[in-house]
Short mmCIF file of C-alpha atoms in Angstrom, two decimals:
data_model
loop_
_atom_site.label_atom_id
_atom_site.label_comp_id
_atom_site.label_asym_id
_atom_site.label_seq_id
_atom_site.Cartn_x
_atom_site.Cartn_y
_atom_site.Cartn_z
CA MET A 1 167.20 105.69 148.12
CA ARG A 2 167.51 102.32 149.75
CA GLY A 3 164.77 100.42 148.08
CA ILE A 4 164.34 97.35 145.97
CA ILE A 5 161.83 96.14 143.42
CA ILE A 6 160.81 92.51 143.79
CA PHE A 7 158.64 90.99 141.11
CA GLN A 8 157.27 87.77 139.74
CA SER A 9 156.25 87.61 136.10
CA LYS A 10 154.94 84.80 133.93
CA TYR A 11 154.93 86.24 130.39
CA GLY A 12 157.00 89.42 130.79
CA ALA A 13 154.60 92.32 131.39
CA THR A 14 155.36 92.56 135.12
CA ARG A 15 159.09 92.28 134.43
CA GLN A 16 158.77 95.16 131.92
CA TYR A 17 157.05 97.43 134.45
CA ALA A 18 159.70 96.51 137.05
CA THR A 19 162.44 97.43 134.59
CA TRP A 20 160.86 100.80 133.81
CA ILE A 21 160.36 101.62 137.51
CA SER A 22 163.91 100.50 138.31
CA LYS A 23 165.29 102.82 135.65
CA ALA A 24 163.16 105.77 136.79
CA LEU A 25 164.09 105.40 140.48
CA GLN A 26 167.61 104.05 139.95
CA ILE A 27 167.07 101.15 142.33
CA PRO A 28 167.61 97.44 141.68
CA ALA A 29 164.91 95.06 140.50
CA ALA A 30 165.07 91.33 141.11
CA ALA A 31 162.85 88.32 140.60
CA ALA A 32 161.41 87.11 143.91
CA GLY A 33 163.45 83.91 143.92
CA GLU A 34 166.72 85.86 143.63
CA VAL A 35 166.25 88.24 146.58
CA THR A 36 168.32 87.67 149.72
CA HIS A 37 167.33 88.29 153.32
CA ALA A 38 170.13 90.86 153.51
CA GLN A 39 168.62 92.83 150.61
CA LEU A 40 165.22 92.83 152.32
CA ALA A 41 166.71 93.92 155.64
CA ALA A 42 168.68 96.77 154.03
CA ALA A 43 165.70 98.22 152.16
CA ASP A 44 163.90 101.26 153.59
CA PHE A 45 160.96 100.50 151.30
CA ILE A 46 160.00 97.74 148.91
CA ILE A 47 158.21 97.84 145.59
CA LEU A 48 156.44 94.59 144.82
CA GLY A 49 155.27 93.60 141.35
CA THR A 50 153.07 90.66 140.51
CA SER A 51 150.81 89.46 137.81
CA ILE A 52 147.44 87.85 138.44
CA TYR A 53 146.93 84.36 137.11
CA ILE A 54 143.41 82.96 137.41
CA GLY A 55 142.67 85.22 140.38
CA LYS A 56 145.93 84.49 142.21
CA MET A 57 148.90 86.77 142.63
CA LEU A 58 152.04 84.99 141.42
CA LEU A 59 153.90 86.61 144.32
CA ARG A 60 151.46 85.18 146.90
CA GLY A 61 153.64 82.32 148.20
CA TRP A 62 156.71 84.52 148.44
CA LEU A 63 154.74 87.18 150.35
CA GLU A 64 153.51 84.60 152.84
CA GLN A 65 157.06 83.34 153.43
CA GLN A 66 158.56 86.82 153.74
CA ALA A 67 155.74 88.50 155.69
CA PRO A 68 157.73 88.72 158.96
CA GLN A 69 160.56 90.57 157.20
CA LEU A 70 158.18 92.82 155.29
CA ARG A 71 156.02 93.75 158.27
CA GLY A 72 156.41 97.44 159.11
CA LYS A 73 158.21 98.37 155.90
CA PRO A 74 156.50 100.72 153.46
CA LEU A 75 155.30 98.64 150.53
CA PHE A 76 154.34 99.78 147.07
CA LEU A 77 152.52 97.00 145.21
CA PHE A 78 151.82 97.01 141.50
CA VAL A 79 149.51 94.37 140.09
CA VAL A 80 149.46 93.53 136.39
CA CYS A 81 146.39 91.81 134.99
CA ALA A 82 143.75 91.76 132.28
CA THR A 83 141.02 93.18 134.54
CA ARG A 84 140.08 96.67 133.37
CA GLY A 85 141.07 99.63 135.53
CA GLU A 86 137.50 100.78 136.12
CA LYS A 87 136.81 97.55 138.05
CA GLN A 88 138.52 98.83 141.21
CA GLU A 89 136.50 96.63 143.55
CA LYS A 90 137.60 93.49 141.69
CA LEU A 91 141.21 94.69 141.49
CA ASN A 92 141.34 95.44 145.21
CA SER A 93 139.79 92.05 145.98
CA TYR A 94 142.81 90.39 144.32
CA VAL A 95 145.09 92.12 146.81
CA VAL A 96 142.94 91.45 149.87
CA GLN A 97 142.51 87.77 148.97
CA ASN A 98 146.17 87.15 148.16
CA MET A 99 148.25 89.29 150.49
CA PRO A 100 148.94 88.47 154.14
CA ALA A 101 146.62 90.63 156.26
CA GLN A 102 149.45 92.10 158.34
CA LEU A 103 150.93 93.69 155.20
CA LEU A 104 147.78 95.35 153.88
CA SER A 105 147.83 98.38 156.19
CA HIS A 106 151.15 99.73 154.88
CA CYS A 107 150.76 98.77 151.23
CA HIS A 108 150.12 101.34 148.50
CA ARG A 109 148.38 99.73 145.51
CA TYR A 110 148.70 100.34 141.79
CA PHE A 111 147.02 98.41 138.99
CA TYR A 112 148.44 98.12 135.51
CA PRO A 113 147.06 96.48 132.38
CA GLY A 114 148.98 93.55 131.00
CA LYS A 115 149.09 91.62 127.78
CA ILE A 116 148.08 88.30 126.33
CA GLN A 117 149.65 86.95 123.20
CA TYR A 118 147.99 83.64 122.60
CA SER A 119 150.88 82.26 120.53
CA GLU A 120 153.25 82.75 123.50
CA LEU A 121 151.08 80.95 126.05
CA SER A 122 151.98 77.51 127.31
CA PHE A 123 149.81 74.65 126.11
CA ALA A 124 148.11 74.45 129.53
CA ASP A 125 147.40 78.18 129.53
CA LYS A 126 145.96 78.01 126.02
CA LEU A 127 143.55 75.31 127.23
CA LYS A 128 142.57 77.45 130.23
CA VAL A 129 141.89 80.47 128.03
CA ARG A 130 139.74 78.38 125.71
CA ALA A 131 137.87 76.81 128.64
CA GLY A 132 137.27 80.25 130.16
CA GLY A 133 135.91 81.53 126.86
CA LEU A 134 133.59 78.54 126.57
CA MET A 135 132.34 78.91 130.16
CA ALA A 136 131.69 82.61 129.61
CA ARG A 137 129.64 81.87 126.48
CA LEU A 138 127.61 79.24 128.34
CA MET A 139 126.84 81.83 131.03
CA ASN A 140 126.02 84.49 128.40
CA LYS A 141 128.89 86.67 129.60
CA PRO A 142 131.09 88.08 126.87
CA LEU A 143 134.77 87.29 127.29
CA ASP A 144 137.25 88.63 124.80
CA ILE A 145 140.11 86.17 124.54
CA SER A 146 141.86 87.84 121.63
CA ASP A 147 145.45 89.07 121.84
CA PHE A 148 146.08 92.42 123.48
CA ASN A 149 149.02 94.42 124.74
CA ARG A 150 148.14 97.34 126.99
CA ILE A 151 151.42 97.72 128.86
CA ASP A 152 152.52 101.35 128.93
CA GLU A 153 155.54 102.89 130.65
CA THR A 154 153.67 106.13 131.45
CA LEU A 155 151.27 104.24 133.72
CA ALA A 156 154.09 103.72 136.24
CA ALA A 157 154.45 107.49 136.80
CA PRO A 158 152.13 107.71 139.87
CA LEU A 159 154.02 104.92 141.65
CA VAL A 160 157.35 106.53 140.81
CA ALA A 161 156.10 109.92 142.06
CA ASP A 162 154.77 108.39 145.30
CA VAL A 163 158.08 106.65 145.99
CA GLN A 164 159.99 109.87 145.31
CA SER A 165 157.64 111.75 147.64
CA PHE A 166 158.09 109.09 150.32
CA HIS A 167 161.87 109.36 149.98
CA GLN A 168 161.78 113.17 150.24
CA ASN A 169 159.59 113.00 153.35
CA GLN A 170 161.96 110.48 154.98
CA ASN A 171 165.04 112.59 154.14
CA PRO A 172 163.99 116.26 154.43
#
């Protein structure tokens, strides 16, 4: 398979999913800033991994810059965030609001839960979490800001299966 996994991670959950998918498919994974134009050009398909940070995909800027090279290539996007899986409308809105429109039509989407470990957050992120919790209380909306870790290797199985199916259909 000539594919590549390109990801951007802030606290490690997205990197962990990229590592698991890389191992399962035996294709390379690289942080967005390390990927060359030659690697993009050589790939038959691209798996993109990004976390969501205050409603923004960390990979957003990179996607905008690379959109011409990505156009027309099959894309498999996995998004890692704290938003619960049953909130599909909200999850899909992250993609629509953050991804260049010309890439949406050939992008398969997968949503994975992430993690927050308060002690590992930067000072600025700790302040943002506290401010978000305070705002939620003022609006009478419960917001759980306690630590959690919901990353799970088995959740990547549908993406892995879809990529394998794509590869088999391209190389009968």
